[in-house]
Short mmCIF file of C-alpha atoms in Angstrom, two decimals:
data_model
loop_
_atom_site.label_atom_id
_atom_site.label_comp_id
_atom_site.label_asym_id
_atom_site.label_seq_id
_atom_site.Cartn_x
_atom_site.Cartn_y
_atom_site.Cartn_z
CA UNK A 133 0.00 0.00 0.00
CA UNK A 134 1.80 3.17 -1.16
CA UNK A 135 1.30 5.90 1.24
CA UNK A 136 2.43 9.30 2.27
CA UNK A 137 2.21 10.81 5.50
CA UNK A 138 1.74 14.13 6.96
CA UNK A 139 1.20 15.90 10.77
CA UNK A 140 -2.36 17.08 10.50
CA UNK A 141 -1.58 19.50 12.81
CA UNK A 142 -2.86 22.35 13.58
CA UNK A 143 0.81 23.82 13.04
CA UNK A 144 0.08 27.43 14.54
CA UNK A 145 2.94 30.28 13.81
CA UNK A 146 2.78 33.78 14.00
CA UNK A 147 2.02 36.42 11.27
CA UNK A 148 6.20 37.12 9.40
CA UNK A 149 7.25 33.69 10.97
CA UNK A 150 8.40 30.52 9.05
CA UNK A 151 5.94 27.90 8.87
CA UNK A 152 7.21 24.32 8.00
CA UNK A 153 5.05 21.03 7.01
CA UNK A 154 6.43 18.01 6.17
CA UNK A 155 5.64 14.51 4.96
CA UNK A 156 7.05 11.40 3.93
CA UNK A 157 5.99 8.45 1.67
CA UNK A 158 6.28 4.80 0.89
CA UNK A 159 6.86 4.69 -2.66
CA UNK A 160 10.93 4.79 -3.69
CA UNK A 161 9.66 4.80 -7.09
CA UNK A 162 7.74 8.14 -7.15
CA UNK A 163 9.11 10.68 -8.88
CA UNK A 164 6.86 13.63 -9.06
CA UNK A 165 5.72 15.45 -5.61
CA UNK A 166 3.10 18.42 -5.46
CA UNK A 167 2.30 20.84 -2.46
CA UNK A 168 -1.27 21.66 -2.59
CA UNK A 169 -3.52 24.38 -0.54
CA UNK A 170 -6.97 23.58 -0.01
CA UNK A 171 -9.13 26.61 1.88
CA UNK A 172 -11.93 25.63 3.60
CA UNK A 173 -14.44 24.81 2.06
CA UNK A 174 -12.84 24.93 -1.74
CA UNK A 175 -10.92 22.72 -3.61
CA UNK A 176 -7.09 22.19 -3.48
CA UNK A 177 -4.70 24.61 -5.70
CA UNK A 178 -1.54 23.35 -6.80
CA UNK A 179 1.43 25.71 -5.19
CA UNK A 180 4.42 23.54 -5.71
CA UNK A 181 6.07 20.63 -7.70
CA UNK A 182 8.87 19.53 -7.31
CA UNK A 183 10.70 16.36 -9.63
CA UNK A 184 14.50 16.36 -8.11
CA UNK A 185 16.66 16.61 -5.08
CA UNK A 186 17.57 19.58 -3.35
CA UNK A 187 15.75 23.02 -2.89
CA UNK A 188 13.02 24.86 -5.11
CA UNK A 189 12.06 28.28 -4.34
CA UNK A 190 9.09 30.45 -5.51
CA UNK A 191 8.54 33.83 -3.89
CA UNK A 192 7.56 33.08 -0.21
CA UNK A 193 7.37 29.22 -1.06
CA UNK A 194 10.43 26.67 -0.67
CA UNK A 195 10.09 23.01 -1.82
CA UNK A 196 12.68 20.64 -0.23
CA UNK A 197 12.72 17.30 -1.73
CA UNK A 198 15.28 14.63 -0.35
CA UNK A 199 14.52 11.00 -2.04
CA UNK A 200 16.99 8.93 0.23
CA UNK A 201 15.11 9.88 2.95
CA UNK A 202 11.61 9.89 1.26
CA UNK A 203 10.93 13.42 2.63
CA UNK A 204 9.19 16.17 1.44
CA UNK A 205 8.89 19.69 2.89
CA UNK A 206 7.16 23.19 2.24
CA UNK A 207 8.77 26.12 3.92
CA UNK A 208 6.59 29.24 3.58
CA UNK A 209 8.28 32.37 4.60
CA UNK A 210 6.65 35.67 6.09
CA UNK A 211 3.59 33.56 6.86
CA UNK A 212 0.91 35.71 6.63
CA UNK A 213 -3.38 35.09 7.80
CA UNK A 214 -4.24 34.59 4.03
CA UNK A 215 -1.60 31.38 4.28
CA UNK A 216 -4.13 29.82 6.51
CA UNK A 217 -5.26 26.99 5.19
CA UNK A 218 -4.89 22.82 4.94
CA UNK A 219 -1.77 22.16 2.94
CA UNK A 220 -1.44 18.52 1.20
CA UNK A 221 1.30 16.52 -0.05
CA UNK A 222 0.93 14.86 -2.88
CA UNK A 223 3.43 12.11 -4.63
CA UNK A 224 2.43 10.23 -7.77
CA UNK A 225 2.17 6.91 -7.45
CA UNK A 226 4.11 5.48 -10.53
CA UNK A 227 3.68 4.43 -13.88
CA UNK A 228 1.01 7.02 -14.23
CA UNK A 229 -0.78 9.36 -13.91
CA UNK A 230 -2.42 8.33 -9.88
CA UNK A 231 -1.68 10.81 -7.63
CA UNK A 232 -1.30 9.72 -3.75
CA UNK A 233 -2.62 12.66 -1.22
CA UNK A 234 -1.55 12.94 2.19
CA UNK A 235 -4.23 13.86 5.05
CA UNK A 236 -3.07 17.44 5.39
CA UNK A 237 -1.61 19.48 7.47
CA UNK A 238 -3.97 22.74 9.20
CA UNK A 239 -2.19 25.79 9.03
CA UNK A 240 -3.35 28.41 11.31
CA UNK A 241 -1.29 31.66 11.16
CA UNK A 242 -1.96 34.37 13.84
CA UNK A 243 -2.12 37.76 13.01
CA UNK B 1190 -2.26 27.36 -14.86
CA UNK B 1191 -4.60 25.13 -16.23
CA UNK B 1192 -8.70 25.91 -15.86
CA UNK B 1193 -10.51 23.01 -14.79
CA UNK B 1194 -14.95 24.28 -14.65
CA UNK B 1195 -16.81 22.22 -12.29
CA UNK B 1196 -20.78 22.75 -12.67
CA UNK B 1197 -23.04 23.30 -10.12
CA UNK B 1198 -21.22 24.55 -7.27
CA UNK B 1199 -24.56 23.94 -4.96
CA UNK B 1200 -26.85 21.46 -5.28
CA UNK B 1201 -29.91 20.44 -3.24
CA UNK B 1202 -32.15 17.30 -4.33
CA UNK B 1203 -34.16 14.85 -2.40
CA UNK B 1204 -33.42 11.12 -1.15
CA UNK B 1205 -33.85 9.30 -4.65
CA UNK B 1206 -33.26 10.96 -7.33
CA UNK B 1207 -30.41 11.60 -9.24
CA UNK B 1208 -27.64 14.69 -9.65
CA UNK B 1209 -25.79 14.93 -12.51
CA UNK B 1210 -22.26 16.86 -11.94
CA UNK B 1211 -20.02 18.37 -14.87
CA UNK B 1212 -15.73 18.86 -15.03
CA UNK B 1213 -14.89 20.46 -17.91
CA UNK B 1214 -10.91 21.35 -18.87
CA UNK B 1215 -11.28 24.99 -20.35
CA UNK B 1216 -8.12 25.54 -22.20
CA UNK B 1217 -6.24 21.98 -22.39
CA UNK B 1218 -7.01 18.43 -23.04
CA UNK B 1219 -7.77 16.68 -20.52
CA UNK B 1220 -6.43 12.71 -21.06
CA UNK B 1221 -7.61 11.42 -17.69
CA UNK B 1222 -9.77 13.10 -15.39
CA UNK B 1223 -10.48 12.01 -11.42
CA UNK B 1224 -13.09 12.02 -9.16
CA UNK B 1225 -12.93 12.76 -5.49
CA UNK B 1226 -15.23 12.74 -2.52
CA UNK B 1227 -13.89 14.75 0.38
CA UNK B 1228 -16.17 15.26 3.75
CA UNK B 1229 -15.86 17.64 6.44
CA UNK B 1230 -12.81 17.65 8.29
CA UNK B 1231 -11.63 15.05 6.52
CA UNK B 1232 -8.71 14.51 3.25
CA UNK B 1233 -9.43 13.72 -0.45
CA UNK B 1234 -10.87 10.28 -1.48
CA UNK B 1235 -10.48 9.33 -4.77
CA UNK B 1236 -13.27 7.69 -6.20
CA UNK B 1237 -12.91 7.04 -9.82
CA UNK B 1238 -10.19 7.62 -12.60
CA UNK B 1239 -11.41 8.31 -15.94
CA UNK B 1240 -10.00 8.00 -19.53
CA UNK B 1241 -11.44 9.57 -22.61
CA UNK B 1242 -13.29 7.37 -24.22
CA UNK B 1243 -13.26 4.39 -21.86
CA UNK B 1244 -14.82 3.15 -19.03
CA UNK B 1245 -13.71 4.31 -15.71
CA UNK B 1246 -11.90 2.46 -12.93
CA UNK B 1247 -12.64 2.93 -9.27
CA UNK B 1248 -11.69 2.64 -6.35
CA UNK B 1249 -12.39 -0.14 -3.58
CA UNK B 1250 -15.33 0.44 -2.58
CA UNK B 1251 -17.19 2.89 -4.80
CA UNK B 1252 -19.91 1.46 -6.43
CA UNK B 1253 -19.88 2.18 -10.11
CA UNK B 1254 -23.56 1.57 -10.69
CA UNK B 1255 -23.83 4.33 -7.87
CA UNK B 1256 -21.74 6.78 -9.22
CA UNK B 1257 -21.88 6.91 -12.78
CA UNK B 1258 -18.69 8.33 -14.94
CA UNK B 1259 -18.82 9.37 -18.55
CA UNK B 1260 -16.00 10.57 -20.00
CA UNK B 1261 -17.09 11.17 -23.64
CA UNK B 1262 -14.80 13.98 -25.11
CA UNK B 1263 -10.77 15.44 -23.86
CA UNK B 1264 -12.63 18.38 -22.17
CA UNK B 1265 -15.81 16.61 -20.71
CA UNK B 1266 -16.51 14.65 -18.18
CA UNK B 1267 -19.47 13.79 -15.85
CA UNK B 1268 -20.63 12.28 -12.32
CA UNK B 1269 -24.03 10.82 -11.93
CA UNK B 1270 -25.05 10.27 -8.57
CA UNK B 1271 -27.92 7.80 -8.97
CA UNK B 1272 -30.48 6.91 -6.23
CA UNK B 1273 -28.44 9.82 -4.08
CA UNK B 1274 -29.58 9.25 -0.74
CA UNK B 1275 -28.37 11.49 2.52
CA UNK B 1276 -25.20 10.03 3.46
CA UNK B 1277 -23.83 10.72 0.13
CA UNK B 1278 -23.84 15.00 1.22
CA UNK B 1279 -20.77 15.51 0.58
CA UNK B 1280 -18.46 17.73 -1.65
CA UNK B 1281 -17.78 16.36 -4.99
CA UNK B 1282 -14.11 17.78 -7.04
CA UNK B 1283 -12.87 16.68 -10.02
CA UNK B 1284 -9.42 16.98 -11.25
CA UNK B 1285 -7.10 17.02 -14.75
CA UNK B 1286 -4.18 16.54 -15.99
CA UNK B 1287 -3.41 17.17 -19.48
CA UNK B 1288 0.71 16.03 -19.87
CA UNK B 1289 3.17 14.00 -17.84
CA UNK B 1290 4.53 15.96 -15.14
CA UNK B 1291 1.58 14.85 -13.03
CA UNK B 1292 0.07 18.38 -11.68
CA UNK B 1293 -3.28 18.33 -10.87
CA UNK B 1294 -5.87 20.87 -11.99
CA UNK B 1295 -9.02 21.34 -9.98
CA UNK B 1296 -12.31 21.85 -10.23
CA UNK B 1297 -14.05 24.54 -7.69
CA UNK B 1298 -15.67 21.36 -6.41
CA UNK B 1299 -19.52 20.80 -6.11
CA UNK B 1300 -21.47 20.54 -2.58
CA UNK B 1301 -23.79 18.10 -2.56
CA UNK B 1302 -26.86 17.91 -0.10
CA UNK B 1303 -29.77 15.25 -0.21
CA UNK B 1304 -32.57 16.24 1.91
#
C-alpha cells in the first residue's frame, strides 16, 4: 500500500514567521511530488512541484525534496493570515498518472 | 495554470433521485480526469479515474452503478449520482491533468446535499 504521511496538525505560527510542514511516503519509485492548498471549504490549488533533489524556491514558497530519505517539505516564509489553510502533499504513485494525497496538514497563522 | 470548470457549485435534491455533476478542462485536453469525494474535516478520497473514451476504474469500494462516470470527449466529463440518498452529502471535485509531469488541476468542487 503506497502511502504518504503528513502531521495534521494544527501547526500554529505567528504572522512574518516561518511555517514548516512536512511529509514522507512509501513509494521509492515516485518521482513527481506536489504541495497543494486547499481553503476551507474549496478545492485544493496546486502551489508547488517539485521532480529532483535539493531546494526549489518560488517567492515566499520553498520546496525541499530529499529522495533517500523519502521526505518532502514546504517552507513558507513571512507567513501571513491569508496562508491559513490545509496544505497537502501529494506524490504520484508510478507508472502514471495516480496521484497519492496525504491527510493534510492545518495551518493556522496568527495575526 | 490550467482551468478546470466544475458545474453546479450547490446542489440540493431529495433522497432518490439523481444529480448529474459536470468537469470540464477549459483551455487543455484533458487525457484522464479524477473524481474525489472529500467530507468535512476530513482529506481527499479518490473515487474514480477516468479516460477519454473508456470506461472508468474505481476505487475499492465505490460502487460504479452508484456513481456513474462518462467521459465522452478530452474536455468533458461527468458524475451521476444515482439513487443519491443522505449520506452521500458531501463535496464532490474533479481533477485534470493534461501532460506527464503529473500536476493536478481542480475543479471549484460541487457541494452536494440530499434532503
Amino acid at each position: 500500500q503506497k502511502e504518504v504521511e503528513q502531521n495534521s496538525g494544527p501547526l500554529s505560527v505567528p504572522e512574518g514567521a516561518i511555517a514548516s510542514l512536512n511529509c514522507t511516503y512509501s513509494d521509492r519509485g515516485s518521482q513527481s511530488f506536489f504541495w497543494y492548498r486547499q481553503y476551507s471549504g474549496k478545492s485544493p490549488e496546486l502551489i508547488m512541484s517539485i521532480y529532483s533533489n535539493g531546494d526549489k524556491e518560488d517567492g515566499r514558497f520553498t520546496a525541499q525534496l530529499n529522495k533517500a530519505s523519502q521526505y518532502v517539505s514546504l517552507l513558507i516564509r513571512d507567513s501571513q493570515p491569508s496562508d491559513s489553510a490545509t496544505y497537502l502533499c501529494a506524490v504520484d504513485g508510478g507508472g502514471g498518472f495516480k496521484t497519492i494525497f496525504g491527510a493534510g496538514t492545518r495551518l493556522f497563522v496568527k495575526a | 495554470g490550467a482551468v478546470v470548470s466544475q458545474h453546479p457549485s450547490r446542489v440540493i435534491c431529495k433522497s432518490g433521485t439523481s444529480v448529474k455533476i459536470e468537469c470540464r478542462s477549459l483551455d487543455f485536453q484533458a487525457t484522464t480526469m479524477f473524481w474525489y469525494r472529500q467530507f468535512p474535516k476530513q482529506s481527499l478520497m479518490l473515487m474514480a479515474t477516468s479516460n477519454e473514451g473508456s470506461k472508468a476504474t474505481y476505487e475499492q469500494g465505490v460502487e460504479k452503478d452508484k456513481f456513474l462516470i462518462n467521459h465522452a470527449s478530452l474536455t468533458l466529463s461527468t458524475l451521476t449520482v444515482t439513487s443519491a440518498h443522505p449520506e452521500d452529502s458531501s463535496f464532490y471535485i474533479c481533477s485534470a491533468t493534461g501532460g506527464s509531469t503529473g500536476e493536478l488541476f481542480f475543479g471549484e468542487g460541487s457541494r452536494l446535499t440530499v434532503l
